[in-house]
Amino acid sequence: MSVQTEFEHSKQGALSHRPHGKKKRKRPTLLQEIKKNKAAYLFLMPKLLFFTVFMLIPILWSFVLSFQEFGVFETTWVGFKNYVDVFESPLFRTSLWNTFLYTVVTVPAFVITALIIATMIHPLGKLSQSFFRSAFYLPTVTSMVIIAMVWRWMYNYRFGLFNYVLGWFGIESIDWLNQTATALPALMIMSILIPPGAGIIIYLAAMNNISPTLYEAAKIDGASPFQRWWRITVPLIKPTTLYLVILSTIGSFQVFTQIIMMTGGGPGNATETIVHVIYKTAFRDFNFGLASAQSVILFFIIMIFAIFQYRWFRTEN
Amino acid sequence: MKLKLSSLSKPLIYMILLVMALVSILPLYWVFVTALQLPAYQNEEMERPVSYVESTPPKLYPVGITEYMSQWQKKRAALSAGESEKAQFHQEKMTEVREKTFESFVTLFERTEILRWLFNSLYIALLGTFLLVLLDTMAGYVLAKKKFPGRMLIFWVIISTMMIPEQVTLVPTFIMVQKLELFNTHWALILPNLALAFGVFLMRQFLLSIPDELIEAAKIDGASEWKIFYTIIIPLAKPAMAVLSIFTFVLIWNAFLWPIIVINDTELLTLPAGLKTLQDANLASFKLLMTGATIAAIPMIIFFLMFQKYFVRGLTLGGVKE
């Protein structure tokens, strides 16, 4: 929406510069325009400088690097060799699969939990709303490093909380993070049980924007609370759902801190994820070309997922 | 029937939400409790001292302290001495408990660089936030209020980088930092953040709503561009600057991947990266780790409680259609 108005805005801006009316003056040349707006460029310069050095050049360089073998003394052009290597590497394929599984399980859980909790908070008074909003968001402001440290302990074989609770039901202790079968599920459980604070806040704001008259009208028509939720709330907050799905997918594809703090990718390669592999390739093996190819692939995967999700949510209605 | 259901469901919803909120805060609470646990406690019935960190079920309150206090209170009651001796005994034990409770804090401050990490994190986050908010407000103002060749192009190029995952720029930025001889310095942690795009977008969107007349009027009065910026734009942009500041601060404070890549010296690390080295070194017990985690978590929690409404505003800015 804002994009469109902006476009019009700029069109008008361009029009107003055009000479018209009785006094016909020459249209200012580009150089004159630039000179006239010297101050504007000066204000932009510091940002543009850092943006160019630490964002624009690195992005382009990353694509170039992915076709190169980066050495200490010389850098050679190797074409698609890095990409071939990436796809032939069983480690990368495993990490791709793990990241994909992790995303498929945790993203719906994130969005659905946020929706359910927001639905429960929404009918409450203003004070309760802000209380619960804060209570659910608070754990997410602390560093993932801290969260991962506690969770590693909760998964401890001998004195972790999880095995203790399992003991109530007579289930034998599980060595959560050190077994191939349970390590990745343990990380998924952790991600599901951490409250989706941001999602709840965003959903609540969207729900508060829905006009109450809609609900009243539905009530008069005899709709049950569930029907009102399913037929009014859920469809009207669909753009928010789309936003959350795309955002959490991007986040989930970049899962890293939990991995390095809790499992280091192991046991075996059971919890290797794409970013952890990129990290190891670049900063343990110093294979910059290969790491760049991996990150370019990650970029395309995220893009394809985002486009796919966008299409899917749009065409559904 | 219907009425009954709704009057019943409200307390029920409160209950469910409260339980869920408690569960979500539990891990953090557990970190704090563990940090305050006495290291080990010798009970009369037990053969060896029991470490509370390793006990099952996990202790959810500082049980070491309570057990210890009840134990010496019994002893004091049994003491067949005068009042002044009893009082002295009480004093001694209180000091002992206090010392033992904060033992791990003292150990951490003495044996690790944690105070240094705390300071590093604080000043890197403060300086980084200040610079980024300044640059973004300047750029956002110009992109919102000035008409000059190339502005839409610049705007769209900056915005389009928001969709690119940070890992893509990781390796080239690393090489860049080495070439600029910033490796293993704090500038390597501060400067690359100044390239981030979201602040420009946020400031520009916010400043679009400021009426042009204000700026024109100041121009007619002969104010310089810089004066217009700091006497008109900055005061008006404060709400957006506040939102941007807190998000930037949290982002830089919690940054993890980049600090462990570009910082080599332990004393230059930030708090999250420092905690990782503690865990890696394996010399720290769980209790010591949790003490470190407590020291790292508390500033962020205070920060959040102070600026709650800005967090909410910032989150809803992007997510909800107006």
Coordinates of C-alpha atoms in Angstrom, one line a residue, chain A residues 87-239:
Chain A
F87 CA 25.6 -30.5 -3.9
E88 CA 27.8 -33.6 -3.9
S89 CA 28.7 -33.1 -0.3
P90 CA 26.6 -35.5 1.9
L91 CA 27.2 -33.1 4.9
F92 CA 25.5 -30.3 3.1
R93 CA 22.7 -32.5 1.9
T94 CA 22.1 -33.6 5.5
S95 CA 22.2 -30.1 6.8
L96 CA 19.7 -29.1 4.1
W97 CA 17.4 -31.9 5.1
N98 CA 17.7 -31.1 8.8
T99 CA 17.1 -27.4 8.3
F100 CA 14.1 -28.2 6.1
L101 CA 12.6 -30.6 8.7
Y102 CA 13.3 -28.1 11.5
T103 CA 11.5 -25.4 9.5
V104 CA 8.5 -27.6 8.6
V105 CA 7.9 -28.5 12.2
T106 CA 8.7 -25.3 14.0
V107 CA 7.2 -22.6 11.8
P108 CA 3.6 -23.9 11.9
A109 CA 4.0 -24.5 15.6
F110 CA 5.2 -20.9 16.0
V111 CA 2.4 -19.4 14.1
I112 CA -0.4 -21.6 15.5
T113 CA 0.8 -21.1 19.1
A114 CA 0.9 -17.4 18.6
L115 CA -2.6 -17.4 17.1
I116 CA -4.0 -19.4 20.0
I117 CA -2.4 -17.4 22.7
A118 CA -3.3 -14.1 21.0
T119 CA -6.9 -15.4 20.7
M120 CA -7.0 -16.0 24.4
I121 CA -5.5 -12.7 25.4
H122 CA -7.5 -10.6 22.9
P123 CA -10.9 -10.6 24.8
L124 CA -9.3 -9.5 28.1
G125 CA -9.1 -6.0 29.3
K126 CA -6.4 -3.5 28.4
L127 CA -4.3 -4.1 31.5
S128 CA -4.4 -7.9 31.3
Q129 CA -3.6 -7.7 27.6
S130 CA -0.4 -5.7 28.3
F131 CA 0.5 -7.9 31.2
F132 CA 0.4 -11.1 29.2
R133 CA 2.0 -9.5 26.2
S134 CA 5.0 -8.6 28.3
A135 CA 5.0 -12.0 30.1
F136 CA 5.2 -13.9 26.8
Y137 CA 7.7 -11.5 25.2
L138 CA 10.1 -11.3 28.2
P139 CA 11.9 -14.6 27.6
T140 CA 12.7 -13.6 24.0
V141 CA 14.6 -10.5 24.8
T142 CA 17.4 -12.5 26.5
S143 CA 20.1 -13.8 24.4
M144 CA 19.6 -17.2 22.7
V145 CA 23.0 -18.1 24.2
I146 CA 21.5 -18.0 27.7
I147 CA 18.3 -19.8 26.6
A148 CA 20.4 -22.5 24.9
M149 CA 22.6 -22.9 28.1
V150 CA 19.6 -23.6 30.3
W151 CA 18.0 -25.9 27.8
R152 CA 21.1 -27.9 27.5
W153 CA 20.9 -28.4 31.2
M154 CA 17.2 -29.3 31.1
Y155 CA 18.1 -32.0 28.5
N156 CA 20.8 -33.4 30.8
Y157 CA 20.8 -37.1 31.0
R158 CA 21.3 -37.5 34.8
F159 CA 19.7 -34.4 36.3
G160 CA 17.7 -32.6 33.6
L161 CA 14.2 -31.5 34.1
F162 CA 12.9 -33.4 31.1
N163 CA 14.0 -36.8 32.3
Y164 CA 12.7 -36.0 35.7
V165 CA 9.2 -35.3 34.3
L166 CA 9.4 -38.4 32.1
G167 CA 10.2 -40.4 35.3
W168 CA 6.7 -39.4 36.7
F169 CA 5.2 -41.5 33.9
G170 CA 7.6 -44.3 34.4
I171 CA 9.5 -43.6 31.2
E172 CA 13.2 -44.3 31.2
S173 CA 15.7 -41.4 30.9
I174 CA 16.7 -40.3 27.5
D175 CA 20.1 -38.9 26.5
W176 CA 18.4 -36.2 24.5
L177 CA 21.2 -34.3 22.9
N178 CA 23.7 -37.2 22.5
Q179 CA 21.5 -39.6 20.5
T180 CA 21.1 -39.4 16.8
A181 CA 17.4 -40.1 17.0
T182 CA 16.5 -37.5 19.7
A183 CA 18.9 -34.6 19.1
L184 CA 17.0 -32.9 16.3
P185 CA 13.6 -33.5 17.9
A186 CA 15.0 -32.1 21.2
L187 CA 15.9 -28.9 19.4
M188 CA 12.5 -28.7 17.7
I189 CA 10.7 -29.2 21.1
M190 CA 12.8 -26.4 22.5
S191 CA 11.9 -24.1 19.7
I192 CA 8.2 -25.0 20.1
L193 CA 8.1 -24.5 23.8
I194 CA 9.8 -21.1 23.8
P195 CA 6.8 -18.7 23.7
P196 CA 6.3 -16.9 20.3
G197 CA 6.4 -13.5 22.0
A198 CA 6.8 -11.4 18.8
G199 CA 4.1 -13.4 17.0
I200 CA 1.6 -12.9 19.9
I201 CA 2.2 -9.1 20.0
I202 CA 1.8 -8.8 16.2
Y203 CA -1.4 -10.9 16.1
L204 CA -2.9 -9.0 19.0
A205 CA -2.3 -5.7 17.2
A206 CA -4.0 -7.1 14.1
M207 CA -7.0 -8.5 16.1
N208 CA -7.4 -5.1 17.9
N209 CA -7.7 -3.5 14.5
I210 CA -10.8 -5.5 13.5
S211 CA -14.0 -3.5 13.9
P212 CA -16.2 -4.8 16.8
T213 CA -19.3 -4.1 14.7
L214 CA -18.4 -7.1 12.6
Y215 CA -18.6 -9.4 15.6
E216 CA -21.9 -7.8 16.8
A217 CA -23.5 -8.3 13.4
A218 CA -22.4 -11.9 13.5
K219 CA -23.7 -12.3 17.0
I220 CA -27.1 -11.1 16.0
D221 CA -27.1 -13.6 13.1
G222 CA -26.5 -16.3 15.7
A223 CA -22.9 -17.2 15.1
S224 CA -21.2 -19.1 17.9
P225 CA -17.9 -17.7 19.4
F226 CA -16.0 -20.3 17.4
Q227 CA -17.8 -19.4 14.2
R228 CA -17.1 -15.8 14.8
W229 CA -13.4 -16.5 15.3
W230 CA -13.1 -18.8 12.3
R231 CA -15.2 -16.7 9.9
I232 CA -14.2 -13.2 10.9
T233 CA -10.9 -13.1 12.9
V234 CA -8.9 -15.7 11.0
P235 CA -9.6 -14.5 7.5
L236 CA -9.1 -10.8 8.5
I237 CA -5.7 -11.4 10.0
K238 CA -4.5 -13.4 7.1
P239 CA -2.0 -10.8 5.9

